[in-house]
Structures are given as C-alpha cells and as structure tokens.
Short mmCIF file of C-alpha atoms in Angstrom, two decimals:
data_model
loop_
_atom_site.label_atom_id
_atom_site.label_comp_id
_atom_site.label_asym_id
_atom_site.label_seq_id
_atom_site.Cartn_x
_atom_site.Cartn_y
_atom_site.Cartn_z
CA MET Z 68 -9.36 -16.42 36.04
CA ILE Z 69 -9.37 -12.65 36.48
CA LEU Z 70 -10.46 -10.47 33.55
CA ALA Z 71 -10.30 -6.68 33.78
CA PHE Z 72 -12.33 -4.70 31.23
CA VAL Z 73 -10.81 -1.32 30.37
CA GLY Z 74 -11.55 1.11 27.57
CA THR Z 75 -12.59 4.59 26.57
CA ALA Z 76 -15.89 6.07 27.74
CA GLY Z 77 -18.73 4.62 25.70
CA SER Z 78 -16.79 1.57 24.53
CA GLY Z 79 -19.22 -0.74 26.33
CA LYS Z 80 -17.16 -2.03 29.27
CA THR Z 81 -19.98 -2.31 31.79
CA THR Z 82 -22.46 -3.75 29.30
CA LEU Z 83 -19.91 -6.33 28.16
CA THR Z 84 -18.95 -7.20 31.73
CA GLY Z 85 -22.55 -7.98 32.60
CA GLU Z 86 -23.42 -9.86 29.42
CA PHE Z 87 -20.19 -11.86 29.26
CA GLY Z 88 -20.72 -12.86 32.88
CA ARG Z 89 -24.22 -14.11 32.08
CA TYR Z 90 -22.84 -16.02 29.10
CA LEU Z 91 -20.24 -17.72 31.31
CA LYS Z 92 -22.85 -18.61 33.93
CA GLU Z 93 -25.12 -20.11 31.26
CA ASN Z 94 -22.17 -22.30 30.27
CA GLY Z 95 -21.79 -23.65 33.79
CA HIS Z 96 -19.12 -21.35 35.23
CA ASN Z 97 -19.11 -19.66 38.60
CA VAL Z 98 -18.66 -15.92 38.07
CA ALA Z 99 -17.95 -13.05 40.47
CA TYR Z 100 -18.31 -9.38 39.56
CA VAL Z 101 -16.16 -6.53 40.89
CA ASN Z 102 -17.16 -2.93 40.29
CA LEU Z 103 -14.21 -0.52 40.44
CA ASP Z 104 -16.09 2.53 39.12
CA THR Z 105 -16.93 5.05 41.84
CA GLY Z 106 -18.97 7.16 39.42
CA VAL Z 107 -21.38 4.63 37.93
CA MET Z 108 -25.04 4.97 38.96
CA ARG Z 109 -26.52 1.69 37.71
CA LEU Z 110 -25.02 -1.68 36.88
CA PRO Z 111 -26.44 -4.52 34.73
CA TYR Z 112 -25.12 -7.07 37.23
CA LYS Z 113 -24.98 -7.56 40.99
CA PRO Z 114 -21.39 -6.93 42.16
CA ASP Z 115 -19.78 -9.26 44.68
CA LEU Z 116 -17.36 -6.45 45.52
CA ASP Z 117 -18.18 -2.79 44.96
CA VAL Z 118 -15.95 0.23 45.63
CA ARG Z 119 -19.10 2.35 45.95
CA ASP Z 120 -19.65 0.73 49.33
CA GLU Z 121 -16.62 2.75 50.44
CA VAL Z 122 -16.94 5.97 48.45
CA THR Z 123 -18.83 7.41 45.48
CA ALA Z 124 -17.92 10.20 43.12
CA TRP Z 125 -21.32 11.86 43.44
CA GLU Z 126 -20.98 12.10 47.22
CA ILE Z 127 -17.62 13.81 46.75
CA MET Z 128 -19.15 16.20 44.20
CA GLU Z 129 -21.43 17.41 46.98
CA GLU Z 130 -18.26 18.67 48.67
CA GLY Z 131 -17.68 21.01 45.73
CA TYR Z 132 -15.59 18.88 43.39
CA GLY Z 133 -16.24 18.70 39.64
CA PRO Z 134 -16.95 15.30 38.01
CA ASN Z 135 -13.36 14.51 37.04
CA GLY Z 136 -11.90 15.85 40.27
CA ALA Z 137 -14.39 13.81 42.28
CA ILE Z 138 -13.36 10.58 40.55
CA VAL Z 139 -9.67 11.26 41.16
CA GLU Z 140 -10.37 12.17 44.79
CA SER Z 141 -12.39 8.98 45.23
CA TYR Z 142 -9.36 6.91 44.22
CA ASP Z 143 -7.14 8.94 46.52
CA ARG Z 144 -9.45 7.85 49.33
CA LEU Z 145 -9.49 4.22 48.15
CA LEU Z 146 -5.71 3.94 47.82
CA PRO Z 147 -4.98 3.27 51.53
CA LYS Z 148 -7.29 0.25 51.29
CA VAL Z 149 -5.97 -1.16 48.02
CA GLY Z 150 -4.40 -4.10 49.87
CA SER Z 151 -7.80 -5.10 51.22
CA TYR Z 152 -9.31 -4.99 47.72
CA ILE Z 153 -6.46 -7.11 46.37
CA ASP Z 154 -7.03 -9.73 49.08
CA ARG Z 155 -10.78 -9.82 48.48
CA ILE Z 156 -10.39 -10.17 44.71
CA ILE Z 157 -7.88 -12.99 45.17
CA ARG Z 158 -10.34 -14.68 47.54
CA LEU Z 159 -13.09 -14.38 44.92
CA ASP Z 160 -10.68 -15.87 42.37
CA THR Z 161 -10.17 -18.96 44.53
CA GLU Z 162 -13.93 -19.38 44.96
CA ASN Z 163 -15.00 -18.84 41.34
CA ASP Z 164 -14.05 -19.83 37.81
CA TYR Z 165 -14.04 -16.21 36.64
CA VAL Z 166 -13.73 -12.83 38.33
CA LEU Z 167 -14.74 -9.92 36.07
CA LEU Z 168 -13.40 -6.47 36.96
CA ASP Z 169 -15.41 -3.53 35.63
CA THR Z 170 -13.16 -0.45 35.60
CA PRO Z 171 -14.09 3.27 35.54
CA GLY Z 172 -15.78 4.85 32.56
CA GLN Z 173 -12.90 7.32 32.40
CA MET Z 174 -10.11 4.90 31.52
CA GLU Z 175 -7.32 7.32 32.42
CA THR Z 176 -8.47 7.31 36.05
CA PHE Z 177 -7.68 3.63 36.36
CA LEU Z 178 -4.51 3.66 34.24
CA PHE Z 179 -2.87 6.75 35.70
CA HIS Z 180 -3.82 6.45 39.35
CA GLU Z 181 -1.68 4.36 41.68
CA PHE Z 182 -4.78 2.50 42.91
CA GLY Z 183 -5.34 0.85 39.52
CA VAL Z 184 -1.67 0.10 38.91
CA ARG Z 185 -1.01 -1.40 42.34
CA LEU Z 186 -4.20 -3.44 42.14
CA MET Z 187 -3.40 -4.99 38.76
CA GLU Z 188 0.28 -5.58 39.51
CA SER Z 189 -0.67 -7.52 42.66
CA LEU Z 190 -3.28 -9.84 41.16
CA PRO Z 191 -2.34 -13.35 39.94
CA GLU Z 192 -2.04 -13.34 36.13
CA PRO Z 193 -4.97 -11.05 35.29
CA LEU Z 194 -5.97 -10.64 31.65
CA THR Z 195 -6.77 -7.08 30.60
CA VAL Z 196 -9.49 -6.76 27.96
CA TYR Z 197 -8.95 -3.44 26.16
CA LEU Z 198 -12.13 -2.27 24.43
CA PHE Z 199 -12.29 0.30 21.65
CA SER Z 200 -15.36 1.12 19.59
CA PRO Z 201 -15.65 1.43 15.79
CA ASP Z 202 -16.54 5.12 15.90
CA ILE Z 203 -12.95 6.10 16.73
CA LEU Z 204 -11.53 4.24 13.70
CA ARG Z 205 -11.90 6.67 10.80
CA LYS Z 206 -8.43 6.86 9.23
CA PRO Z 207 -5.54 4.38 8.88
CA HIS Z 208 -3.51 6.06 11.63
CA ASP Z 209 -6.43 5.50 14.04
CA PHE Z 210 -5.87 1.75 13.74
CA CYS Z 211 -2.19 2.23 14.54
CA PHE Z 212 -3.17 4.29 17.58
CA VAL Z 213 -5.42 1.63 19.12
CA ARG Z 214 -2.83 -1.11 18.61
CA PHE Z 215 -0.15 0.95 20.32
CA PHE Z 216 -2.49 2.00 23.11
CA GLY Z 217 -2.90 -1.69 23.91
CA LEU Z 218 0.88 -1.89 24.31
CA MET Z 219 0.81 1.14 26.61
CA ILE Z 220 -1.72 -0.66 28.82
CA ASP Z 221 0.65 -3.65 28.91
CA LEU Z 222 3.45 -1.35 29.97
CA ARG Z 223 1.44 0.60 32.54
CA LEU Z 224 -0.40 -2.26 34.27
CA GLY Z 225 2.13 -5.04 33.75
CA THR Z 226 -0.53 -7.40 32.42
CA THR Z 227 -1.24 -9.30 29.24
CA THR Z 228 -3.70 -7.19 27.23
CA VAL Z 229 -6.04 -8.42 24.53
CA PRO Z 230 -7.37 -5.74 22.12
CA VAL Z 231 -11.11 -6.00 21.50
CA LEU Z 232 -13.15 -4.16 18.88
CA SER Z 233 -16.55 -3.78 20.52
CA LYS Z 234 -20.02 -3.05 19.13
CA ILE Z 235 -19.37 -4.92 15.89
CA ASP Z 236 -23.13 -5.25 15.44
CA ILE Z 237 -23.12 -1.62 14.23
CA VAL Z 238 -20.31 -2.19 11.71
CA GLU Z 239 -21.41 -2.57 8.09
CA ASN Z 240 -18.19 -4.02 6.68
CA ILE Z 241 -16.26 -5.81 9.40
CA ASP Z 242 -13.80 -7.24 6.86
CA GLU Z 243 -12.37 -3.76 6.26
CA TYR Z 244 -11.67 -3.36 9.96
CA ARG Z 245 -10.09 -6.81 10.07
CA LYS Z 246 -7.67 -5.89 7.27
CA TYR Z 247 -6.30 -2.97 9.23
CA LEU Z 248 -6.25 -4.66 12.64
CA ASP Z 249 -5.09 -8.15 11.70
CA ASP Z 250 -2.58 -7.44 8.92
CA VAL Z 251 0.22 -5.06 9.88
CA GLU Z 252 1.67 -5.14 6.37
CA TYR Z 253 -1.64 -4.02 4.89
CA LEU Z 254 -1.87 -1.22 7.45
CA LYS Z 255 1.70 -0.11 6.70
CA ALA Z 256 0.96 -0.06 2.98
CA ARG Z 257 -2.04 2.19 3.52
CA LEU Z 258 -0.11 4.46 5.87
CA LYS Z 259 2.70 4.81 3.33
CA LEU Z 260 0.22 6.55 1.03
CA ASP Z 261 -0.61 9.16 3.68
CA PRO Z 262 1.64 12.23 3.17
CA SER Z 263 0.63 13.88 6.47
CA MET Z 264 2.81 13.98 9.58
CA GLN Z 265 0.28 11.70 11.28
CA GLY Z 266 0.64 9.20 8.46
CA LEU Z 267 4.44 9.29 8.59
CA LEU Z 268 4.53 8.88 12.36
CA ALA Z 269 1.99 6.05 12.27
CA TYR Z 270 3.95 4.30 9.50
CA LYS Z 271 7.16 4.40 11.55
CA MET Z 272 5.36 3.20 14.66
CA CYS Z 273 3.59 0.35 12.91
CA SER Z 274 6.87 -0.77 11.39
CA THR Z 275 7.97 -1.69 14.92
CA LEU Z 276 4.76 -3.53 15.85
CA PRO Z 277 5.96 -7.03 14.84
CA GLU Z 278 8.96 -6.59 17.13
CA LEU Z 279 7.20 -4.91 20.06
CA ALA Z 280 3.72 -6.41 20.14
CA PRO Z 281 3.16 -9.64 22.08
CA PRO Z 282 1.57 -12.53 20.16
CA THR Z 283 -2.02 -11.43 20.78
CA ARG Z 284 -4.84 -11.49 18.27
CA VAL Z 285 -7.64 -8.94 18.06
CA VAL Z 286 -11.10 -10.10 19.19
CA TYR Z 287 -14.28 -8.79 17.56
CA ILE Z 288 -17.22 -8.62 19.96
CA SER Z 289 -20.82 -7.56 20.27
CA ALA Z 290 -22.39 -7.53 23.72
CA LYS Z 291 -25.76 -7.28 21.96
CA THR Z 292 -25.47 -10.44 19.82
CA ARG Z 293 -22.76 -12.20 21.87
CA GLU Z 294 -20.66 -12.61 18.76
CA GLY Z 295 -17.05 -13.17 19.78
CA PHE Z 296 -17.87 -14.35 23.30
CA ASP Z 297 -16.64 -17.86 22.57
CA GLU Z 298 -13.31 -16.51 21.31
CA LEU Z 299 -12.86 -14.30 24.37
CA GLU Z 300 -13.54 -17.28 26.61
CA THR Z 301 -10.99 -19.30 24.65
CA LEU Z 302 -8.42 -16.53 24.94
CA ALA Z 303 -8.91 -16.34 28.69
CA TYR Z 304 -8.35 -20.09 28.93
CA GLU Z 305 -5.25 -19.91 26.70
CA HIS Z 306 -3.87 -17.06 28.80
CA TYR Z 307 -3.94 -19.12 31.97
CA CYS Z 308 -2.66 -22.25 30.29
CA THR Z 309 0.14 -20.76 28.19
CA CYS Z 310 1.33 -17.79 30.28
CA GLY Z 311 0.19 -15.10 27.88
CA ASP Z 312 0.81 -16.62 24.43
CA LEU Z 313 -2.43 -15.59 22.73
CA THR Z 314 -1.60 -16.28 19.09
#
C-alpha cells in the first residue's frame, strides 16, 4: 500500500509520516519510507529512498537561487530521473506492507511540478493523505475551501484523496469542527447566513459537494497522541480492497 502525505507547510506531514510508520511497525507491518522533499534538513525516520541523495535545495541555493527557486530547480533536475524513482517505489511496494511518501513542505512544489504529477500517476493505486491544520479554519468558508482543495488534489494527481484534520490535540472543541467537515447541510446553512462575497461563493460551491465529492470521510488525527491512526489504517485497507470507496 502506498500512502502519500501532502499538505500545507506546518500541517505536520513529516511528523505524521514518521509516527504513523512507527505505529504500523509496532502492529507487525513492514514499512518503507520515501522522502521526496529536497529542502528538509532533518527527518524523524530513516528513509529507504531519499531524493536528497541526488540533489538538495540548500546546495542549489549556494548557486545563487532563493529558497523557493531552489526547490523548483531541484525538481527540474530530478524530473529526468522520475522513471527510476517510480520503479524503486514500486519495488519497495512489493517488498513491504506500506510505503509512506513524505512530500515537500511547500505543497505547491509537488502538486504543480511535473515530477510530482508523473510520479503519482504512475504508481499503483496510491492513496493521498491531504493534511490541513486547525489554525486555517477560522470561518465557515474556510471549511468549504479545504474540502474543495481535496478535490483539486484528486484532479491534479489522479489519486484517491482522504482529507485529514491534523493536530487535533490542540483543538478545544473538536465537535464544532466535525459539524462543518462532516455535515455539508450544516455547513451550507451557516454559509447562507454570510452576506459577504466569500460566503456566497462558498455556499454555491458547497451546494455541489454531494455531486462532485467522492465518498470519502474526513479523518481526525494527532501525531502526538496517535488518535485517529487506527482509522487511517482502516481507510488505507479499504482503499485497496474497494477501489477507492472510502465511505
């Protein structure tokens, strides 16, 4: 099973990748780690495949590039070898129960560069785990945004994507978040009360969610307490057994 962790900077991708891998190993699974971030300095796990063996963003910065430009340039240099990375990940998949892909801290690098798209489109039934943190969910239209961004990842990468609210250990009232994320009708009702252009746009968008969104439930996770790990493991199993029906 191949799981790719994507998300905004600070959403906890690398921490979750390492801790979820340890959880799986403690439950008797063979796990391989793949680091796809050319800019990360330290990892909480030992990667079985690491793009930094080929190129690093900080080495490119020494050539005069800025941080963002260096990351993009690093993927330009990795692109000719994407076929080799695909083959090596598939080999790891045949040798292990789980292969966990840790993607760049800057999510747009992976989503918008051909390296990330070609990699994901060529892997056998990968499951994309889309992380978003509670600190970006302040208004009703923010909840609409994260649900639709999950659909955009589906569209861009051609994979089944499961939305995951991370860092729930810092959330005081998780039930409020669940109302907005699990119940589209509740979210629509709240958005209908928002007279702003953002509220109107979000209301119209969320009205189409039942038709557009695949049958995927939101997972609530804490890498610190391991809450939600069992559900993510179950979802991964369901994905491979039911071809993406994650209701």
